[in-house]
Tab-separated table of C-alpha atoms in Angstrom:
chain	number	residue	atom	x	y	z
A	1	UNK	CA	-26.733	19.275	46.598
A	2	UNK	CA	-23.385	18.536	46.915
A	3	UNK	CA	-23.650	14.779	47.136
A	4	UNK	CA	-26.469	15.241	44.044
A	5	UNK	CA	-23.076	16.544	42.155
A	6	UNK	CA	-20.556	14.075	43.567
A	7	UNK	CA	-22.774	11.002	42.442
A	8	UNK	CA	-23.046	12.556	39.002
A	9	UNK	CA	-19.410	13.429	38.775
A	10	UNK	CA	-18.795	9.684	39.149
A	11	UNK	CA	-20.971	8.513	37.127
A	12	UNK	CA	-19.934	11.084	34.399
A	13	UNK	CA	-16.159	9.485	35.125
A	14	UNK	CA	-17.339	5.790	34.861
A	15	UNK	CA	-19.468	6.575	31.658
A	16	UNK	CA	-16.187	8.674	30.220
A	17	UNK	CA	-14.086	5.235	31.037
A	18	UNK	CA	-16.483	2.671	29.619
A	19	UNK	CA	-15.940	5.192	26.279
A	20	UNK	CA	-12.377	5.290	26.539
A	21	UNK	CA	-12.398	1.245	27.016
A	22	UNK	CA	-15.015	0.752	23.245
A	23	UNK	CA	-12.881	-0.922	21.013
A	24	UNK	CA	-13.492	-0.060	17.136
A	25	UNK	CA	-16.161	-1.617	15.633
A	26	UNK	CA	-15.956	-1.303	11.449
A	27	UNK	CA	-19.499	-0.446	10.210
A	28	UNK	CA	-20.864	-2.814	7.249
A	29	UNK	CA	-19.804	-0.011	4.428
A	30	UNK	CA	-16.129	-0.576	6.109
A	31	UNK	CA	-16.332	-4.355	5.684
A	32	UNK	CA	-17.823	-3.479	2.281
A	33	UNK	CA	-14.956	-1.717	2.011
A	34	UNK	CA	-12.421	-4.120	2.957
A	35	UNK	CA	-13.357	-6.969	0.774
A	36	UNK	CA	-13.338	-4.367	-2.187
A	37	UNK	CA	-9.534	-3.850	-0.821
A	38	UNK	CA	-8.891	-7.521	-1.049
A	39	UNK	CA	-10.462	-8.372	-4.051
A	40	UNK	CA	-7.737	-6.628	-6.482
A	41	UNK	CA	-4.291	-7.827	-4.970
A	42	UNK	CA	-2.306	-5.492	-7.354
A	43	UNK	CA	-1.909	-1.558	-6.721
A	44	UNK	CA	0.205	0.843	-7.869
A	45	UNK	CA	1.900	3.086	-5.451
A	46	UNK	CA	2.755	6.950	-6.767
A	47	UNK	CA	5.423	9.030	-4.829
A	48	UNK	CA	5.379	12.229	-6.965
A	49	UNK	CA	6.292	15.637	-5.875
A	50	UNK	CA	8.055	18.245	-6.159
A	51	UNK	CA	11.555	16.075	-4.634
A	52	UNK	CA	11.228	15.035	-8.248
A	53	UNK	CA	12.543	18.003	-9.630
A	54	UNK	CA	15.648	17.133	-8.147
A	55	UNK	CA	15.570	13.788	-9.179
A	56	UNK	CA	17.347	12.533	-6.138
A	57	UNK	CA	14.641	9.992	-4.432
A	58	UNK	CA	12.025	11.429	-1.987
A	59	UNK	CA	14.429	12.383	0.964
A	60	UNK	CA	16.445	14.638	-0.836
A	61	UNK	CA	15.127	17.564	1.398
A	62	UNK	CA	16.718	15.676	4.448
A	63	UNK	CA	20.316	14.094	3.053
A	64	UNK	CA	21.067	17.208	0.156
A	65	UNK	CA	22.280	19.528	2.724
A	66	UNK	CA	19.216	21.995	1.259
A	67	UNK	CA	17.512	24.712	3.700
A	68	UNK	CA	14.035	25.006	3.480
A	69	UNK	CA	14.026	28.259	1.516
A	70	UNK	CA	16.282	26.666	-0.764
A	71	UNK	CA	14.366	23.271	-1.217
A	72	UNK	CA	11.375	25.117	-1.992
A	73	UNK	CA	12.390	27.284	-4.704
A	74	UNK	CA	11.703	23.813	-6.597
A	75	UNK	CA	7.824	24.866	-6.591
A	76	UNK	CA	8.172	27.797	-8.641
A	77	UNK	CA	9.534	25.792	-11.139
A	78	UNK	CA	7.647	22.557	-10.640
A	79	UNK	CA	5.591	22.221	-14.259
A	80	UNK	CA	4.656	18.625	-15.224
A	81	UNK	CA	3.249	19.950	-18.429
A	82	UNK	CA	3.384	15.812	-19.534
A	83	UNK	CA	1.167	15.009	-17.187
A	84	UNK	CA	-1.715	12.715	-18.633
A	85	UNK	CA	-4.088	11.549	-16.218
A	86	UNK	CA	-6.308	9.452	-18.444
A	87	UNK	CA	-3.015	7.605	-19.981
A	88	UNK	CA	-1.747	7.059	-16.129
A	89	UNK	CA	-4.945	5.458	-15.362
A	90	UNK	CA	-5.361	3.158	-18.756
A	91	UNK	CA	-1.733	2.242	-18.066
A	92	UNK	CA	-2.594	1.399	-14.565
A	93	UNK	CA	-5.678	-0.599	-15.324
A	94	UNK	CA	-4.311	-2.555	-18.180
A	95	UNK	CA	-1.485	-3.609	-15.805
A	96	UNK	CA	-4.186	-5.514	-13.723
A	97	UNK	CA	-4.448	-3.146	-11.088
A	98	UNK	CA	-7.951	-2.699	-8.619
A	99	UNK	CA	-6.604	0.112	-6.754
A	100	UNK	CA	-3.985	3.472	-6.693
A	101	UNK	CA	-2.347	5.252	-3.728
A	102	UNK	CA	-0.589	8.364	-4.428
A	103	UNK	CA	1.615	10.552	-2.508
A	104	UNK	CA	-0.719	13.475	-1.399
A	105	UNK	CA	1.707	14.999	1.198
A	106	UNK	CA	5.218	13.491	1.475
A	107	UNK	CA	7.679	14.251	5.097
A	108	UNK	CA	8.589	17.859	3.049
A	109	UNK	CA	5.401	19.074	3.257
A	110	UNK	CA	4.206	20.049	0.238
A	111	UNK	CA	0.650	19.155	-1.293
A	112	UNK	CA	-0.070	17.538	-4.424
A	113	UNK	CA	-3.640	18.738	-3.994
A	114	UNK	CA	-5.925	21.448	-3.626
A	115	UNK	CA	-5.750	23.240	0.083
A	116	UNK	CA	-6.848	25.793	1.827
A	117	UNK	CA	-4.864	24.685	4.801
A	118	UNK	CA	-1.592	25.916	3.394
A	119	UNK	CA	0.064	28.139	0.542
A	120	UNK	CA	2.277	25.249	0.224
A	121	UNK	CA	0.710	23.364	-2.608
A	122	UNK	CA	0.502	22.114	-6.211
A	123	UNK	CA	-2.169	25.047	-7.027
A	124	UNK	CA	-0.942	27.621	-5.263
A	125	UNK	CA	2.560	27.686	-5.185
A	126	UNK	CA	3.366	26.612	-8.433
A	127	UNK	CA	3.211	27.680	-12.386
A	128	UNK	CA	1.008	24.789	-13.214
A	129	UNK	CA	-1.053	25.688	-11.484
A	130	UNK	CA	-3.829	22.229	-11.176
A	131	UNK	CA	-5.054	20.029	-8.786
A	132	UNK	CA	-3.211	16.715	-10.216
A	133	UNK	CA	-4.787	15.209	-7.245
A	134	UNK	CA	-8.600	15.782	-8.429
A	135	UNK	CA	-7.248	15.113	-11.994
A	136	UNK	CA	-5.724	11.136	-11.504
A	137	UNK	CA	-8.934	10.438	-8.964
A	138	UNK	CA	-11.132	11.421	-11.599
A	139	UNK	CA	-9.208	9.342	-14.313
A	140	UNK	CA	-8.170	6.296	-11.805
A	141	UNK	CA	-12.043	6.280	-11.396
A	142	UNK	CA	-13.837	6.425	-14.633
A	143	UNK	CA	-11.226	3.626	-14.804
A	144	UNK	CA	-13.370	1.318	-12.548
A	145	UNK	CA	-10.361	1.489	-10.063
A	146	UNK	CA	-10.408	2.661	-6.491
A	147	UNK	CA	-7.975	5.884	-5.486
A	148	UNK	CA	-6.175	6.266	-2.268
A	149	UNK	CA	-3.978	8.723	-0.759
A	150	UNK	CA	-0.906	8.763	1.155
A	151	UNK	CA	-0.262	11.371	4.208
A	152	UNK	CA	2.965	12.040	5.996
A	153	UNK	CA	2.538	12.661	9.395
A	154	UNK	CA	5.498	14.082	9.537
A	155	UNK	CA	6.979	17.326	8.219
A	156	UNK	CA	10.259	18.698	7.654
A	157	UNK	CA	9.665	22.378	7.044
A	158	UNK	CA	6.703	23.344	9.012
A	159	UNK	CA	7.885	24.901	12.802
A	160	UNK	CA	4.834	23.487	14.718
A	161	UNK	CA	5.950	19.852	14.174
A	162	UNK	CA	8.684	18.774	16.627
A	163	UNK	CA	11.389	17.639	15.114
A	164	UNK	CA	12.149	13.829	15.088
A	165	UNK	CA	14.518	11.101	14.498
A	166	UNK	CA	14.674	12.176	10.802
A	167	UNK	CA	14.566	15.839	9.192
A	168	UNK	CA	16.471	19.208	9.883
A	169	UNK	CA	17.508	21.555	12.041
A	170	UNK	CA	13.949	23.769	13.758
A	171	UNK	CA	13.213	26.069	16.615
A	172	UNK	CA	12.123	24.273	19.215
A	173	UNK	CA	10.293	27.198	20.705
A	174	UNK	CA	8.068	26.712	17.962
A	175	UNK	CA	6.880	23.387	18.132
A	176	UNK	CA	3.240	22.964	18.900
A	177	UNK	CA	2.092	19.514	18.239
A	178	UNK	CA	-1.969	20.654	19.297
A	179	UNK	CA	-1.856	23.027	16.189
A	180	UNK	CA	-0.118	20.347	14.024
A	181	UNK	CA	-2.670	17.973	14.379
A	182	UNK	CA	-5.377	20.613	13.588
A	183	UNK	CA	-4.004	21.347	10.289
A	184	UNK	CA	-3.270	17.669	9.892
A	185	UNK	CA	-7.538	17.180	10.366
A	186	UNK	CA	-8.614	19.945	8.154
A	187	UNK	CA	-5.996	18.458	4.832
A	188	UNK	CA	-7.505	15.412	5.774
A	189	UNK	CA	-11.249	17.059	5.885
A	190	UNK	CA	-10.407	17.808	2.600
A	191	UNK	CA	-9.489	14.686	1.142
A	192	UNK	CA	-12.313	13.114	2.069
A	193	UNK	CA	-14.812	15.429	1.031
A	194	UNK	CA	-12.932	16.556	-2.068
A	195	UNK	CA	-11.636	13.030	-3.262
A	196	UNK	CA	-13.559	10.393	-1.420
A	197	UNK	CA	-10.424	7.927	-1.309
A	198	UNK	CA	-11.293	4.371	-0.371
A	199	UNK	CA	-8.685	4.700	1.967
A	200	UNK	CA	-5.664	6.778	3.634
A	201	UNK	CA	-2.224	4.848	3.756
A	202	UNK	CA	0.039	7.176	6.974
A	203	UNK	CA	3.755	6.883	7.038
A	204	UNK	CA	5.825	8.531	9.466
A	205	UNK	CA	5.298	7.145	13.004
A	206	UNK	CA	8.573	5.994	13.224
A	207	UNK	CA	9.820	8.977	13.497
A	208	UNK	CA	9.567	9.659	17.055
A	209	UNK	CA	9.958	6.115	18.196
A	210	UNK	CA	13.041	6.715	20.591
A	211	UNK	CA	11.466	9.984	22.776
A	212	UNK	CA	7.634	9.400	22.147
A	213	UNK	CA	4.864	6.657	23.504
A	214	UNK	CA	3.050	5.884	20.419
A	215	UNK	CA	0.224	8.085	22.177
A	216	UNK	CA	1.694	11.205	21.867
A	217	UNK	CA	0.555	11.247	18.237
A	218	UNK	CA	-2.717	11.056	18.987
A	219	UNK	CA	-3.858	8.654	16.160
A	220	UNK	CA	-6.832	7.221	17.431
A	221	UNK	CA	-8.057	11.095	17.413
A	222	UNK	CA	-7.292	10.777	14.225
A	223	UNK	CA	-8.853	7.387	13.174
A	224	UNK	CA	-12.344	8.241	15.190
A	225	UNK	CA	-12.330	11.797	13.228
A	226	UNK	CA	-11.907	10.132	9.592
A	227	UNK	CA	-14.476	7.432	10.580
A	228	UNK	CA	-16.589	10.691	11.690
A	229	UNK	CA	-16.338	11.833	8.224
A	230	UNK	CA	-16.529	8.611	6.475
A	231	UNK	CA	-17.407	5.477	8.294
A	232	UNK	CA	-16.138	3.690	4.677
A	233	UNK	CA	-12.966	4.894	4.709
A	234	UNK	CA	-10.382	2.659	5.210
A	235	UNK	CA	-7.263	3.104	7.242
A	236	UNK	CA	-3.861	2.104	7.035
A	237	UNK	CA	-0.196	3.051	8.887
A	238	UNK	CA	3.232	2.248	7.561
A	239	UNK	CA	4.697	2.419	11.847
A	240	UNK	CA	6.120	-1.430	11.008
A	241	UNK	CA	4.529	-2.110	14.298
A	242	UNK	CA	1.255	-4.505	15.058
A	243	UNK	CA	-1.700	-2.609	13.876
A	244	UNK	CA	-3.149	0.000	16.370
A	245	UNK	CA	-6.872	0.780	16.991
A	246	UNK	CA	-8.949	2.128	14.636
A	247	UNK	CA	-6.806	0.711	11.900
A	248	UNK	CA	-8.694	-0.994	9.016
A	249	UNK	CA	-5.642	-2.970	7.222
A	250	UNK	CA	-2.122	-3.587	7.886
A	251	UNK	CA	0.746	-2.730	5.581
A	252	UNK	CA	4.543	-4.451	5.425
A	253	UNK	CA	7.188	-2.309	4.035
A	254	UNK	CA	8.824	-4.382	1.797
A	255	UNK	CA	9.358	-7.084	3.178
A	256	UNK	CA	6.105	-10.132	2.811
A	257	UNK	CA	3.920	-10.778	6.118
A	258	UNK	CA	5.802	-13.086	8.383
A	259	UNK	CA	9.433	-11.963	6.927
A	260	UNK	CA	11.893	-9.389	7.666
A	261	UNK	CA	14.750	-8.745	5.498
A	262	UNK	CA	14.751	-5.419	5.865
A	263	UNK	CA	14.222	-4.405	9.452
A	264	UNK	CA	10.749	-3.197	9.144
A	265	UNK	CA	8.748	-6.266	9.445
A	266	UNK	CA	8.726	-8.839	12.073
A	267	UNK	CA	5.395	-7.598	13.329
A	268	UNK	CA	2.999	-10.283	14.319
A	269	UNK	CA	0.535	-10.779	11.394
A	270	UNK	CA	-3.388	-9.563	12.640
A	271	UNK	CA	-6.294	-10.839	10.687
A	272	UNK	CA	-6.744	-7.214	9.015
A	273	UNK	CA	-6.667	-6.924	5.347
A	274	UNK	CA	-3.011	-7.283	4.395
A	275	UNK	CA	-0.417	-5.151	1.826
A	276	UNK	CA	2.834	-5.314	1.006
A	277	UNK	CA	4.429	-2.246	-0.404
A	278	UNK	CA	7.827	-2.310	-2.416
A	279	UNK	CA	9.592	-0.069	-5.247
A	280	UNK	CA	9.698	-1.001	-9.127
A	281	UNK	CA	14.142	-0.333	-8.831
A	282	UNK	CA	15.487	0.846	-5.650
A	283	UNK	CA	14.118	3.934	-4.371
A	284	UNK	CA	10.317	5.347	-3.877
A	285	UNK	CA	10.462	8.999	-5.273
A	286	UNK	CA	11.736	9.888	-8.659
A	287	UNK	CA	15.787	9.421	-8.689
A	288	UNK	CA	17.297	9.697	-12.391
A	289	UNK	CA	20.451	7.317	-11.202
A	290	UNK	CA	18.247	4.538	-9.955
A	291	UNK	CA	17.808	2.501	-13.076
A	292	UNK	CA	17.750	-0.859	-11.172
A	293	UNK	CA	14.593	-2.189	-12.019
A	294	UNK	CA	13.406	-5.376	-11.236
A	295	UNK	CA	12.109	-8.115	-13.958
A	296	UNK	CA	8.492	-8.391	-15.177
A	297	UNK	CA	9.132	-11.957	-13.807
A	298	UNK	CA	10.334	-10.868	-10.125
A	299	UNK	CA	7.639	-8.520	-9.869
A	300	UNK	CA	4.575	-10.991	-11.203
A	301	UNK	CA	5.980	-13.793	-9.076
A	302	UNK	CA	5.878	-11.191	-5.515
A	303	UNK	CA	2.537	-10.378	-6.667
A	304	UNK	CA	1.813	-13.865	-6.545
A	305	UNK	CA	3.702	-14.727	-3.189
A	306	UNK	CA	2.001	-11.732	-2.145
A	307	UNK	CA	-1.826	-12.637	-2.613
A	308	UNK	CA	-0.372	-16.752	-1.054
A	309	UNK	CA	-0.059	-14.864	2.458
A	310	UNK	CA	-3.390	-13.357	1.768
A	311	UNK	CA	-2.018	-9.995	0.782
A	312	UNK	CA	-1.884	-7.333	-1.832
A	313	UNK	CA	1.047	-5.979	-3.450
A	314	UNK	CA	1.082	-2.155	-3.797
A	315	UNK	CA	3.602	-1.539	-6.273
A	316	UNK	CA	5.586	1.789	-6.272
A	317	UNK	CA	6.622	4.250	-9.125
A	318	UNK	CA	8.323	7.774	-8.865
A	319	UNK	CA	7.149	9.980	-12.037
A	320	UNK	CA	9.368	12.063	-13.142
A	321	UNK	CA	8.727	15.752	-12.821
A	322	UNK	CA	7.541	16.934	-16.110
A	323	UNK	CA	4.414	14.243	-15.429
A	324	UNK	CA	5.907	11.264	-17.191
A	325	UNK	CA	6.143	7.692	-16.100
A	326	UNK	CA	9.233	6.134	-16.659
A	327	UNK	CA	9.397	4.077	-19.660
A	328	UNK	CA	11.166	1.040	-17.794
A	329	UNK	CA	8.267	1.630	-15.566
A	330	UNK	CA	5.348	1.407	-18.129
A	331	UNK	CA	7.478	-1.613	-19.993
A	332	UNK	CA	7.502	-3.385	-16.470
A	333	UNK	CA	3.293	-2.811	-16.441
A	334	UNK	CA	2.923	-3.861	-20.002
A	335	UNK	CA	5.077	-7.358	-18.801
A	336	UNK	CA	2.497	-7.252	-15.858
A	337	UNK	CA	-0.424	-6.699	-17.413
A	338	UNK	CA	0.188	-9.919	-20.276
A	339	UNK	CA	0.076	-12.318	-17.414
A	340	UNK	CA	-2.626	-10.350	-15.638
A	341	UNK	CA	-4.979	-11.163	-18.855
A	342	UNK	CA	-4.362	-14.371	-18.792
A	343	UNK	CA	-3.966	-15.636	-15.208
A	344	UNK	CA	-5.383	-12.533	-12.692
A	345	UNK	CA	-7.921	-14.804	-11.544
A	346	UNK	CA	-5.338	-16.938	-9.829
A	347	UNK	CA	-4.478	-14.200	-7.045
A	348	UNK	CA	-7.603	-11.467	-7.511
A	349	UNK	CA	-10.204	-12.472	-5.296
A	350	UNK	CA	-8.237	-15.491	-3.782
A	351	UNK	CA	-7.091	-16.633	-0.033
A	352	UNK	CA	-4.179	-18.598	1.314
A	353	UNK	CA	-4.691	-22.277	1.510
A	354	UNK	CA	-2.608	-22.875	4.752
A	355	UNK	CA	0.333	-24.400	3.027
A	356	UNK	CA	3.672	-22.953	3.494
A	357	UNK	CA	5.637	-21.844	0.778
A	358	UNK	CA	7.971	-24.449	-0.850
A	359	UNK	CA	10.909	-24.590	-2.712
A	360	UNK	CA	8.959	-25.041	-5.788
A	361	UNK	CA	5.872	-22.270	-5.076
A	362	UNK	CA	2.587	-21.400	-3.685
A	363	UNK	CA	-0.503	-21.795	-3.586
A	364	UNK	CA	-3.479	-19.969	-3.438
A	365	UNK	CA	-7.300	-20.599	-3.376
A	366	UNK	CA	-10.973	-20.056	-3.643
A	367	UNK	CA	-14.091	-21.630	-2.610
A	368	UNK	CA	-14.339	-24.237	-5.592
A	369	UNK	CA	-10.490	-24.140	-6.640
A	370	UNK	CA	-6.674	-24.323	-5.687
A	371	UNK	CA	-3.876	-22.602	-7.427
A	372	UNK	CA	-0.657	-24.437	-7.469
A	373	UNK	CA	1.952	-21.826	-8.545
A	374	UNK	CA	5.103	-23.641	-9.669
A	375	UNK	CA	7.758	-20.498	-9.446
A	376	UNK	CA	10.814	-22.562	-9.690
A	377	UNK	CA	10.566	-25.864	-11.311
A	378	UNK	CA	14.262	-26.682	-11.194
A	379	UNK	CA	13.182	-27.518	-7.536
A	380	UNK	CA	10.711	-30.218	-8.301
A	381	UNK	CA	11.599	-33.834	-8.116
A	382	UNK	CA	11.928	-34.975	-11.434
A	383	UNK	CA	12.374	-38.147	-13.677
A	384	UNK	CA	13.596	-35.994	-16.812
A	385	UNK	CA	10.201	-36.178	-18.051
A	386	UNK	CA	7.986	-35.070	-15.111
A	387	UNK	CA	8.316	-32.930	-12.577
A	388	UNK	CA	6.193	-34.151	-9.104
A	389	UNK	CA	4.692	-32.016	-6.816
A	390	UNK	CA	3.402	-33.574	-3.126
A	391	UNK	CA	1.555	-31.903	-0.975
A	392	UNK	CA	-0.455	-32.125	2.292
A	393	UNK	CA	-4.459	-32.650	1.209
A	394	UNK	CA	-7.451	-33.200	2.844
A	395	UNK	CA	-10.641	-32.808	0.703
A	396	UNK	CA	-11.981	-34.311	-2.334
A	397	UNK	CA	-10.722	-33.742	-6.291
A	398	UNK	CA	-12.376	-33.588	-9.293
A	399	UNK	CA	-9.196	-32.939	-11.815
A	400	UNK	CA	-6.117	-31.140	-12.034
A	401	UNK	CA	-5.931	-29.019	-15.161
A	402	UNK	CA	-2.576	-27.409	-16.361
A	403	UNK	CA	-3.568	-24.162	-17.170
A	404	UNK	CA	-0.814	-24.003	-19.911
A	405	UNK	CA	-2.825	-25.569	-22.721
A	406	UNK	CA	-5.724	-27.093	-20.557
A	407	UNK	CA	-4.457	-30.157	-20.263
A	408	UNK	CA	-5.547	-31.991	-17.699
A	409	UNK	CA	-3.077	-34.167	-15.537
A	410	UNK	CA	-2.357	-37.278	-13.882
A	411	UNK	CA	-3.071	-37.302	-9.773
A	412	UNK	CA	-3.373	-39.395	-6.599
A	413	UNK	CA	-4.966	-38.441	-3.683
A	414	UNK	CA	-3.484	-41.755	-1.465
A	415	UNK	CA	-4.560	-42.638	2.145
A	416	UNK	CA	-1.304	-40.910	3.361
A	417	UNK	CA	-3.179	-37.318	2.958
A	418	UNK	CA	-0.811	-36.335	0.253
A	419	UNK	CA	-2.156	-35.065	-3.309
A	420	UNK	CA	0.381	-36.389	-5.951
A	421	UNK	CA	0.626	-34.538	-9.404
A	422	UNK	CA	3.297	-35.133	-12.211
A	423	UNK	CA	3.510	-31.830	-14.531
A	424	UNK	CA	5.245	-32.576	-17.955
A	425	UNK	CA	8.506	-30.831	-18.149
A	426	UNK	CA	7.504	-29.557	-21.162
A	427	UNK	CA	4.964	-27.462	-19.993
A	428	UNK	CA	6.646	-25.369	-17.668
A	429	UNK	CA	6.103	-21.422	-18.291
A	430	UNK	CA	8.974	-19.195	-17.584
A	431	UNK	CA	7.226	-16.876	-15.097
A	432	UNK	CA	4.833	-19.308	-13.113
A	433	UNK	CA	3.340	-22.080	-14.425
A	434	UNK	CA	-0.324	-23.231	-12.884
A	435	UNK	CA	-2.268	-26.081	-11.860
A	436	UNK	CA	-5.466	-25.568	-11.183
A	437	UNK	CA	-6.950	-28.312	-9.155
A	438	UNK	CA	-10.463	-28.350	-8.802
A	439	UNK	CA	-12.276	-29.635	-5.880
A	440	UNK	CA	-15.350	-31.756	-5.150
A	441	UNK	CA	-18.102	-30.192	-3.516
């Protein structure tokens, strides 16, 4: 008997090891999923909350020297009685955007959704009183876009969750990480089955990085129970480290793959779906001093840099608390959306051809075309009359159209392995003019 029970204790241990070793494999509605994800390389990020009320940025809970109590007095007043989901979504769409990630929990740790798991939400603890959560999901979708939602893992008032690198002063008596994660799995139970987002975008790992192994949180818990509930659903965490397992794309915090201006990025580059994230002016949340916005022509020419490292752009905007979008905002979509009209087929649904970035552009490509973006034409070789661009080519070409007027253009493909193509100065477009070189099968 007691051998019978050893021998199955160790197999019990060698079957609970081979387990532990399985590496994630994505089911076919998760690659489904994925080349949805890639197909639209322009989404709009929403931090909205009630930090807007305050109009201070999203951290004002941490730097404004607020207690708790005091922070969260803002719900009782928090009334976006602007709010206009369908008009959010139109503006969205018409912008060029596939896809929309919104704040549904940020590190203060209230809920912009409907939740049983705490008081501490938009329906419950507020005069408005409605789930603006359901509302935009239903909108962003009748839209023919795909919604997403943000989660902090972190948060700043609760007493279970330890305190970390950021946040305010707590009892650490209290701090029970097991029950933190529980409440953690039953919001995100109810995302799923009450919003069915394409995916969940987590920020907040960071936040332990000095006096925590990236274990300690648990995440692959996390990932296998949201796979549990929805094998479709894809996954993404903002921890500016290489992605972890279970994760279904990897996010750069504004900064592009491969570059790191910022400190966050520097990460080796995995072949997951990619996304940059970065802010319309300075800061993500609502702040009413932060009127630095960049130009329609900055922003279209990331997006475009963006989808030449094979990556998205998910582009942020705080609305204001009464529900509105900023106008500079929705003036910066409009801008956005004109050259989306026109020229979204030259980063939607494309790849990166393998050649750097010059001092002139990028490039990106499909199966049957290559999309030379010429971002800076000042830094083309030119005779006063032409500007010539040579680049490294192996393949066959049928023409080289300027997408400008549909002209189509001189080129030589010589025995050197470099494509030649003079572009008339005169045809150079202020944001990013195109050539559009079309290959031989």
């Amino acid at each position: 008997m007691k051998k019978s029970i050893l021998f199955s204790f160790v197999l019990l241990l060698l079957s609970s090891a081979g387990a532990l070793a399985q590496k994630y494999e994505p089911t076919p509605e998760n690659l489904a999923s994925r080349a949805e994800f890639t197909s639209h390389r322009l989404g709009i990020f929403l931090h909205w909350g009630i930090y807007s009320s305050y109009a201070q940025g999203e951290w004002y809970l941490s730097i404004g020297n607020l207690s708790p109590e005091a922070y969260s007095e803002a719900a009782t007043g928090f009334y976006p009685s602007e709010f206009d989901p369908a008009q959010w979504a139109r503006a969205f769409k018409e912008a060029g955007a596939g896809y929309v990630t919104m704040t549904s929990r940020h590190h203060d740790g209230f809920s912009m959704f409907r939740t049983k798991a705490s008081p501490f939400n938009i329906v419950d603890a507020t005069p408005y009183g409605r789930d603006v959560a359901g509302e935009l999901t239903a909108a962003v979708k009748a839209e023919g876009m795909r919604m997403q939602f943000y989660y902090s893992i972190i948060d700043w008032i609760r007493p279970d969750y330890p305190k970390g690198n950021s946040g305010i002063r707590k009892d650490p008596s209290k701090y029970d990480y097991d029950h933190y994660l529980q409440f953690e799995k039953a919001q995100i139970k109810e995302l799923i089955e009450q919003y069915h987002p394409a995916a969940l975008w987590f920020d907040g790992l960071w936040d332990h990085s000095s006096d925590w192994e990236v274990s300690k949180w648990r995440m692959d818990e996390m990932y296998s129970y949201i796979h549990s509930l929805d094998p479709a659903c894809l996954i993404g965490n903002n921890h500016h480290i290489s992605p972890l397992e279970g994760e279904d794309f990897q996010m750069f915090e504004k900064d592009l793959p491969g570059e790191n201006t910022t400190g966050f990025g520097g990460q080796s580059i995995s072949v997951l779906p990619l996304e940059m994230c970065e802010t319309m002016n300075d800061v993500w949340g609502y702040s009413v001093a932060d009127q630095n916005y960049k130009s329609v022509k900055t922003l279209i020419q990331l997006l475009v840099r963006a989808a030449a490292k094979d990556s998205n752009l998910l582009l942020n905007i705080g609305p204001q608390a009464n529900g509105k979008l900023p106008e500079k905002a929705l003036d910066r979509l409009r801008g956005m959306g004109e050259w989306m009209r026109k020229y979204s087929f030259t980063v939607d649904g494309t790849t990166k051809t393998g050649l750097p970035e010059q001092p002139w552009g990028v490039s990106t490509r499909t199966d049957n075309e290559i999309y030379l973006h010429i971002l800076s034409p000042d830094s083309l070789p030119s005779n006063g009359k032409e500007g010539a661009i040579v680049i490294p080519f192996t393949g066959k070409v049928s023409d080289v159209v300027l997408l400008t007027n549909g002209e189509k253009l001189p080129f030589t493909l010589g025995k050197d392995g470099f494509l030649r193509v003079n572009v008339p100065v005169t045809g150079f477009e202020e944001i990013d003019t195109i050539l559009k070189v079309n290959l031989k099968k």
